[in-house]
Short mmCIF file of C-alpha atoms and ligand atoms in Angstrom, two decimals:
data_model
loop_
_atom_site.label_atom_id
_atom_site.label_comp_id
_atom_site.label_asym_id
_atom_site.label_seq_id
_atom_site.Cartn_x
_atom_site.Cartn_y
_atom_site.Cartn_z
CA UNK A 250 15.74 -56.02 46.76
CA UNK A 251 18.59 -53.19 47.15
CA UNK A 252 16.30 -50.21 46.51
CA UNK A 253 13.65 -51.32 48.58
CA UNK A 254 16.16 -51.92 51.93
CA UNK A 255 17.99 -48.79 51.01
CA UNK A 256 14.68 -46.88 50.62
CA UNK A 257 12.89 -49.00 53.68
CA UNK A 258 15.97 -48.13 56.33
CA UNK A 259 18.07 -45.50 54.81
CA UNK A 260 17.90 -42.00 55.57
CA UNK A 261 20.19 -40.74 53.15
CA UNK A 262 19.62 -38.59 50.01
CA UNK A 263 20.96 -40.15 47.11
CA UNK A 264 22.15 -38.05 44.13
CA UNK A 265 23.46 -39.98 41.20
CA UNK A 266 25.26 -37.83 38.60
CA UNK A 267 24.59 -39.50 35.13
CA UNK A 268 24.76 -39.23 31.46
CA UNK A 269 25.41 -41.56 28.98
CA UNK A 270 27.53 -39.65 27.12
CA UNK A 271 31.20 -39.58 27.88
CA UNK A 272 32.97 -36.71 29.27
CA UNK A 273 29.75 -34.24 29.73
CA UNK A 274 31.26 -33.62 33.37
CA UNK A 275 29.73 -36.25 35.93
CA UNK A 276 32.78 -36.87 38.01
CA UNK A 277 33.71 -33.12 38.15
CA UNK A 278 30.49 -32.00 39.08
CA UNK A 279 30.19 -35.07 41.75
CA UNK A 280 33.48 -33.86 43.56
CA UNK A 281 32.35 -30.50 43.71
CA UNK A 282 28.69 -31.67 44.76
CA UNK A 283 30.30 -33.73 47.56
CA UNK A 284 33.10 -30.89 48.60
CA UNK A 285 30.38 -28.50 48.63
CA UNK A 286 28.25 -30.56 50.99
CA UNK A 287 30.65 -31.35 53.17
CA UNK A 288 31.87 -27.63 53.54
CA UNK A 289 27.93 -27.26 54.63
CA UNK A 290 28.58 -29.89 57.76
CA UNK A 291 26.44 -32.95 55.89
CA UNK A 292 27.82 -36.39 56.24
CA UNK A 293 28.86 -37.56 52.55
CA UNK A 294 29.74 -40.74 51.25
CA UNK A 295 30.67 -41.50 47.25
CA UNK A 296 30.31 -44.24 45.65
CA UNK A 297 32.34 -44.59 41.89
CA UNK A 298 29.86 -47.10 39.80
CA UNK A 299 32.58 -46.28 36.64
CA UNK A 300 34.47 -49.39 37.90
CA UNK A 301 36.65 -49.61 34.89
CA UNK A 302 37.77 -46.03 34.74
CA UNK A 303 37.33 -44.81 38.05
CA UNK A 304 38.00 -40.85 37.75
CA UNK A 305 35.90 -39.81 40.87
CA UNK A 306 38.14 -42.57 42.71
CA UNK A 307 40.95 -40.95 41.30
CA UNK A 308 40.20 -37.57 41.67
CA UNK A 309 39.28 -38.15 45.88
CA UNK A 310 42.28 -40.12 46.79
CA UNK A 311 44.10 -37.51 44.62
CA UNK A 312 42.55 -35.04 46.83
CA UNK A 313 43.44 -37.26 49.91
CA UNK A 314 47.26 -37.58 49.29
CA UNK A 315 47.30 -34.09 48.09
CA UNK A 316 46.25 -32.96 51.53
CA UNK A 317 48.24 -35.52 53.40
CA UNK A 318 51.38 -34.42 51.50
CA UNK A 319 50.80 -30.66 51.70
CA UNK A 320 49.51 -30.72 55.10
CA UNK A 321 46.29 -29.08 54.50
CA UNK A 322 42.70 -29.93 56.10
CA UNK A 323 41.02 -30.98 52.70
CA UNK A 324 37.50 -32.67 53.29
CA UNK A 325 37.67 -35.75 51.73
CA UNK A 326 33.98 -37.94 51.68
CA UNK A 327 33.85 -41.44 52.84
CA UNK A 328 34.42 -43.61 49.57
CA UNK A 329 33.79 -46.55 48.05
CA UNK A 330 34.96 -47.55 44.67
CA UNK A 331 33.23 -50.97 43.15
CA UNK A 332 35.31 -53.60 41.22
CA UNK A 333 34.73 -54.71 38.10
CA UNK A 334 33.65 -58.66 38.21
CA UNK A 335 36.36 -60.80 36.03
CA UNK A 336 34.29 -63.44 34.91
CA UNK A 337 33.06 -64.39 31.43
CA UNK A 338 29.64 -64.25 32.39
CA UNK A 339 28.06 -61.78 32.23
CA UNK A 340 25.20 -62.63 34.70
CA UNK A 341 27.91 -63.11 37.46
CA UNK A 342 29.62 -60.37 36.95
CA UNK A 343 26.19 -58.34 37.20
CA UNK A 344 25.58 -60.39 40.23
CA UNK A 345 29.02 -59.48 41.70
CA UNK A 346 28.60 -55.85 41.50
CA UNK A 347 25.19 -56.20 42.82
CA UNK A 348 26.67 -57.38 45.62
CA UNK A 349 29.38 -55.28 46.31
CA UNK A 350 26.76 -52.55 45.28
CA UNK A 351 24.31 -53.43 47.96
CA UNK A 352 27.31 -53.34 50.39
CA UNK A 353 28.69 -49.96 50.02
CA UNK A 354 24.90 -48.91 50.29
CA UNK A 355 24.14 -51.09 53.53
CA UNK A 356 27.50 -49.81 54.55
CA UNK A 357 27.07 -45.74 54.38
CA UNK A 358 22.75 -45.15 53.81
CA UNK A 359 22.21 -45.13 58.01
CA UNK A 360 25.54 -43.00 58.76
CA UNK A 361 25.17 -40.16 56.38
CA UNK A 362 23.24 -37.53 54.91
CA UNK A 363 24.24 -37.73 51.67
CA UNK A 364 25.32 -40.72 49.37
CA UNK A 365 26.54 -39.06 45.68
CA UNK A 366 27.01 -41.36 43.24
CA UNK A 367 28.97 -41.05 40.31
CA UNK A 368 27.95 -43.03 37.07
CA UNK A 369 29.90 -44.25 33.65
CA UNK A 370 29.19 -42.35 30.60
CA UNK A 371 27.71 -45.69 29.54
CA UNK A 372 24.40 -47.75 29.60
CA UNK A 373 25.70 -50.49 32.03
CA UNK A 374 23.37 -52.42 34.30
CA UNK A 375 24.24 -50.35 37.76
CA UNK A 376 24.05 -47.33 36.01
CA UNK A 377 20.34 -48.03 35.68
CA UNK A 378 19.94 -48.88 38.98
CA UNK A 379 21.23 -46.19 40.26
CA UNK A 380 18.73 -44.08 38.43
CA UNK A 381 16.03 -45.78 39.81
CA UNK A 382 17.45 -45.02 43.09
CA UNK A 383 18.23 -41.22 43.01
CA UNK A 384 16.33 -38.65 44.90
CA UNK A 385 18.38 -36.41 42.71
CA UNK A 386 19.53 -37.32 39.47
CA UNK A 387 22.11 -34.48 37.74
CA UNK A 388 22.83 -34.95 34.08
CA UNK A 389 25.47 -32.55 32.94
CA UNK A 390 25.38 -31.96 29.45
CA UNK A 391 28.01 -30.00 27.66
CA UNK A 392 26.50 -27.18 25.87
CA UNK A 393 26.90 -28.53 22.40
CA UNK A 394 23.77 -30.15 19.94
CA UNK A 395 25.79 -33.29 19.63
CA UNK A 396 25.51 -33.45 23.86
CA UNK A 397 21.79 -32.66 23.57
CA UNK A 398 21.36 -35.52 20.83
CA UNK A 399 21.62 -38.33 23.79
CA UNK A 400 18.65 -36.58 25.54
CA UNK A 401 16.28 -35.62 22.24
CA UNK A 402 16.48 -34.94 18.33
CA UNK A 403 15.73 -31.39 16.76
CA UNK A 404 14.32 -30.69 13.86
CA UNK A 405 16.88 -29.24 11.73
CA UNK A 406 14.93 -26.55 9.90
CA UNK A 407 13.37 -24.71 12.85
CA UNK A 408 15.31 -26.50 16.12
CA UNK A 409 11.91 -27.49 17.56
CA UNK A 410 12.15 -30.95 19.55
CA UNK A 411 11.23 -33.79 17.73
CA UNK A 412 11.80 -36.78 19.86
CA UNK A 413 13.38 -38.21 23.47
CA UNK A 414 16.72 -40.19 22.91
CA UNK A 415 17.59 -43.25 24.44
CA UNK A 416 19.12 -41.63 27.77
CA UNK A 417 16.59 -39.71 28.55
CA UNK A 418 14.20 -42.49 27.64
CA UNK A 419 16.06 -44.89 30.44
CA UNK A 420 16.07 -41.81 32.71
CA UNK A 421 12.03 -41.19 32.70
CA UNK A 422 11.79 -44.77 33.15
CA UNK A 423 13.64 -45.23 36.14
CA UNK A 424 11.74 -41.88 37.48
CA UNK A 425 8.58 -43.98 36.95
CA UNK A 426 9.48 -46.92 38.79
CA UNK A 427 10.69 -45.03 41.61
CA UNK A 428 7.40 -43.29 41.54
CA UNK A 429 5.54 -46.24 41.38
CA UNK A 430 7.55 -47.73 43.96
CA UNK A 431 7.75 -45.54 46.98
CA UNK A 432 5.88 -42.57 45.66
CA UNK A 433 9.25 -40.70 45.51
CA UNK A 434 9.79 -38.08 42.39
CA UNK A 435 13.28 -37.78 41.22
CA UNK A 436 14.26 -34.19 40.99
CA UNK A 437 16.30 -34.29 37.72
CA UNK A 438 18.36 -31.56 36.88
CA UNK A 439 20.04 -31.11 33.55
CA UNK A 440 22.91 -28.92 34.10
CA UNK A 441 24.76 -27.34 31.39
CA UNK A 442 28.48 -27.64 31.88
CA UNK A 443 31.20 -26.17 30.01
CA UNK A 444 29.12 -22.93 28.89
CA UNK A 445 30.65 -20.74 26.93
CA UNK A 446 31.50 -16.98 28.92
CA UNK A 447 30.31 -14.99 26.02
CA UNK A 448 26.64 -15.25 24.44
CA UNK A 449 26.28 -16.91 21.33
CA UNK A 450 23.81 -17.91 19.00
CA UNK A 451 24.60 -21.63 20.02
CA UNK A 452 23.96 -21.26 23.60
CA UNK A 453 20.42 -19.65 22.96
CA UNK A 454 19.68 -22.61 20.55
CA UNK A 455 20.69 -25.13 22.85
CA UNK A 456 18.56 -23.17 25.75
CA UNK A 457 15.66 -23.25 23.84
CA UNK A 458 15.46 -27.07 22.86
CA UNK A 459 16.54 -27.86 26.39
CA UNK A 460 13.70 -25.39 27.61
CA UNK A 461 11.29 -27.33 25.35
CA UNK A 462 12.06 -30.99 26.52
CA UNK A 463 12.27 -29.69 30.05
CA UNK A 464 8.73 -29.61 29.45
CA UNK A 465 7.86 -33.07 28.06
CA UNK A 466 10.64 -34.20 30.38
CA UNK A 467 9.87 -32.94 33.45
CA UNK A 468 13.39 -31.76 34.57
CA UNK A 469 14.96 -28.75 35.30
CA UNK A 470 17.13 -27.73 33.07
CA UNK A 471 20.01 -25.02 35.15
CA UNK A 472 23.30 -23.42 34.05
CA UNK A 473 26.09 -24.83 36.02
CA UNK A 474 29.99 -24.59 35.65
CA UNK A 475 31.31 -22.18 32.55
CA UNK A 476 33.77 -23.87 30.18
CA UNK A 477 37.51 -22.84 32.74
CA UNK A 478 40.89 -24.46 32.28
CA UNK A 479 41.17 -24.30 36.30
CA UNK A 480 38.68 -27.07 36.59
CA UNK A 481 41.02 -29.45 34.32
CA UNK A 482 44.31 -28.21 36.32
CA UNK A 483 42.12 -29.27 39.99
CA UNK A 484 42.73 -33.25 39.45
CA UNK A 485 46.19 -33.95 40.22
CA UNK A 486 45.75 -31.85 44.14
CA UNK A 487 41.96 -33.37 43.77
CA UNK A 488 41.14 -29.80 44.24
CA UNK A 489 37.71 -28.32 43.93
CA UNK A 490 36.88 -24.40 43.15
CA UNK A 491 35.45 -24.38 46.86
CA UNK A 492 38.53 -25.04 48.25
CA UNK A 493 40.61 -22.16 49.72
CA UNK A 494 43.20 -21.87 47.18
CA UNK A 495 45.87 -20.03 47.98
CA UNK A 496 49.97 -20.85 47.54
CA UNK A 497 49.71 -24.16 49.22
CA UNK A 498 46.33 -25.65 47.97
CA UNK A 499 47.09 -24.23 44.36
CA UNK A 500 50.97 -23.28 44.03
CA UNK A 501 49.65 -20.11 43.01
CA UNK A 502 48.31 -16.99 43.85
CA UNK A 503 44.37 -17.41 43.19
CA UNK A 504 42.82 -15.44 39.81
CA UNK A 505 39.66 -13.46 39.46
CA UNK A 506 38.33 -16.93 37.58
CA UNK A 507 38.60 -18.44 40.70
CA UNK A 508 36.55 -16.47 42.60
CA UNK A 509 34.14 -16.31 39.87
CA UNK A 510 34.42 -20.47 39.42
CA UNK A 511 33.38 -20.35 42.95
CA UNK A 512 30.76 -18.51 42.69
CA UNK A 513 29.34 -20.53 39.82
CA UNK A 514 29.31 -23.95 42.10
CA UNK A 515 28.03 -21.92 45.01
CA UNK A 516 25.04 -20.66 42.40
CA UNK A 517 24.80 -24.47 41.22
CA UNK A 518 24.86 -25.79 44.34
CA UNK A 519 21.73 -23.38 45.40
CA UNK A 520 19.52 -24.62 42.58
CA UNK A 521 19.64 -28.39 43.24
CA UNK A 522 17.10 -27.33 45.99
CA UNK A 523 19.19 -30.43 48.12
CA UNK A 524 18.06 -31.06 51.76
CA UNK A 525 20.48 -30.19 54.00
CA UNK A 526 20.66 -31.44 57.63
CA UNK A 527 20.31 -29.04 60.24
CA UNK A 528 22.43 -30.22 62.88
CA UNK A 529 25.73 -30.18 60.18
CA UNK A 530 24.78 -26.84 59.15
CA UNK A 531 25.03 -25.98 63.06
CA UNK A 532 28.51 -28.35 62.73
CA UNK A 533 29.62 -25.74 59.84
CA UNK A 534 28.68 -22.87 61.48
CA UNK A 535 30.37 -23.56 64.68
CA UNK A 536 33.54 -24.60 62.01
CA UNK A 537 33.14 -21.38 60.50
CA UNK A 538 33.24 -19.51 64.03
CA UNK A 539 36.52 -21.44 65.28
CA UNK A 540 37.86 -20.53 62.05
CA UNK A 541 37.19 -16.78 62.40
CA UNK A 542 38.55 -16.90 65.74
CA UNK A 543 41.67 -18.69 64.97
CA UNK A 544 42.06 -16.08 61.97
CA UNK A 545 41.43 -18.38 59.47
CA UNK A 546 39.89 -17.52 56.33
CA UNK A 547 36.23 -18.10 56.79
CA UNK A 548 34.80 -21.10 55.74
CA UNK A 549 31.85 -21.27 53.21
CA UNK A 550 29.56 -23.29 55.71
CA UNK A 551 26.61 -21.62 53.93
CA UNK A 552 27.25 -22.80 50.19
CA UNK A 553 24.01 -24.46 49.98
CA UNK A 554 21.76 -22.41 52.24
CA UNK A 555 18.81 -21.00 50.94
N1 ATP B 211 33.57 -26.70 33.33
C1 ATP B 211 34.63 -27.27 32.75
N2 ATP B 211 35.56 -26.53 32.10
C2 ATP B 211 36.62 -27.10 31.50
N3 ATP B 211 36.86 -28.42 31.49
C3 ATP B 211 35.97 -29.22 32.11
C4 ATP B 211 34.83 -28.70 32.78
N4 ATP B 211 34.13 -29.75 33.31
C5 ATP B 211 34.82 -30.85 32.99
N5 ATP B 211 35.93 -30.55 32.27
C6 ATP B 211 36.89 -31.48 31.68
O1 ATP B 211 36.16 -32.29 30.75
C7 ATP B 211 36.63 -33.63 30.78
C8 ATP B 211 35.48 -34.58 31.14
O2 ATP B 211 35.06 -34.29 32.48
P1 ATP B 211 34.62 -35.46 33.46
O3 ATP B 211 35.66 -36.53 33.52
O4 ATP B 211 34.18 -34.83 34.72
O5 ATP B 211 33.36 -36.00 32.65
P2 ATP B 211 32.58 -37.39 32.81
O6 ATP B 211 31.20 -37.14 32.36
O7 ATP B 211 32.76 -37.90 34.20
O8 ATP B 211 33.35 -38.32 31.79
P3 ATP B 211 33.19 -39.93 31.63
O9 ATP B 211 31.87 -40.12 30.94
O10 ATP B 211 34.36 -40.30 30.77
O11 ATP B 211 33.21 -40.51 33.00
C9 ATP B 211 37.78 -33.64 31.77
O12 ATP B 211 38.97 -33.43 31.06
C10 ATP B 211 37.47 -32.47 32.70
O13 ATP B 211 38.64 -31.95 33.31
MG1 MG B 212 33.41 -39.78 34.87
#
């Protein structure tokens, strides 16, 4: 079975970024999950499981041409983007992209350190595979009640947690099988995305139910990236708020926001708790050292340090 070979041989940390909601944020926060590790030295490979849409495919070869045609040293993470099957069954099509599942797995788990997989924003058969295979599992949720709806129900009169939704339902079940399986817990993270700069009477509601099913959960619920136009305007260069950006990454001179933005994903980055390798922090140190010596701007090898 896939999860037992990858589990059995592979080395790598998996983190699958899922939520079956659309558009909460998984394929931003997976670039900037895999930018950020490679800036640290790790070894990443991607894999895009949203075979029909393909954004995180997208946004990397975006990235890719972006630095080919600019002539910048962008870090771009070994990818692999599945195909949808074509046929009208729909047992062979789940069979197909088993297979080319278990491929990109058998073809990246021994070579790197991380593997971050992105997932569609729906309930699709290797979308709940994947769950059952993460060592980290991020859900991004934007900070809205109609987001929290696909992970529990509130009571309307006094916003208490009422019951677990079908997501989050799939996602503790998967949890449990991995458990069960190798003994392995899934840290899962719920990350809120798209917060709002200013407090509000919204984002302490949604704190508080998230606090509360945190606890019959068993995730951790963080704050990740605040709600920032930049992060829409990245795509087309396949940029990420790590990046140096400057004239030629950005076309711009760099804002306040982006130092802040960077901040934020160097703050996210730090509570996923994710292991990181020491020989490529030793590769990003030494990076960062040529760097200073060549007068470079520094690099952030230390992004996810503790
Ligand atoms: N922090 C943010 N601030 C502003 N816009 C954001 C932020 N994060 C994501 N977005 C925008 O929100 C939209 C959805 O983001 P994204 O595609 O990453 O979500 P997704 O969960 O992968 O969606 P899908 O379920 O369709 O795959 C995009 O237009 C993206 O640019
Ligand atoms: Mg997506």
């Amino acid at each position: 079975m896939l999860m037992q070979s990858a589990q059995q041989s592979g080395t790598a940390h998996v983190i699958v970024l899922g939520n079956e909601k659309g558009g909460s944020g998984k394929s931003t926060t997976a670039l900037h999950i895999a930018v950020a590790l490679l800036k640290a030295g790790q070894r990443v490979a991607t894999i895009d499981l949203d075979c029909r849409q393909q954004s995180f495919t997208r946004y990397i070869n975006n990235r890719r041409a972006w630095a080919g045609q600019a002539g910048l040293s962008l870090e771009v993470p070994d990818h692999h983007c599945l195909q949808l099957g074509d046929s009208m069954q729909v047992a062979e099509n789940e069979a197909f992209e088993l297979e080319q599942f278990a491929q990109a797995m058998a073809a990246v788990e021994r070579t790197h350190d991380f593997i971050v997989i992105d997932t569609p924003g729906s309930d699709t058969f290797l979308m709940r595979l994947a769950h059952s295979m993460a060592d980290t599992l991020v859900t991004p949720i934007n900070d809205s009640f109609l987001d929290f709806d696909v992970l529990g129900s509130v009571d309307a009169a006094n916003y208490t947690v009422i019951g677990e939704s079908h997501y989050a339902q799939m996602a503790r079940e998967a949890r449990r099988k991995r458990r069960q399986h190798d003994g392995v817990t899934t840290d899962w993270i719920v990350v809120r995305n798209r917060l709002s700069m200013v407090g509000s009477r919204n984002k302490m509601l949604v704190a508080g139910v998230l606090d509360q099913l945190a606890f019959r959960l068993g995730f951790r619920p963080v704050d990740g990236l605040a709600e920032r136009v930049m992060y829409r305007e990245f795509f087309p260069r396949g940029l990420t708020a790590l990046d140096d950006l400057n004239e030629a990454t950005l076309g711009r001179r760099p804002s306040m926001g982006h130092v802040t933005a960077r901040e934020e994903v160097v703050e996210l980055l730090r509570k996923l708790k994710l292991p990181l390798d020491e020989r490529g922090r030793r590769r990003a140190a030494n990076r960062a050292e040529w760097a200073l010596q060549a007068d470079k701007p520094l690099d952030l090898h230390d992004i996810v340090g503790s």
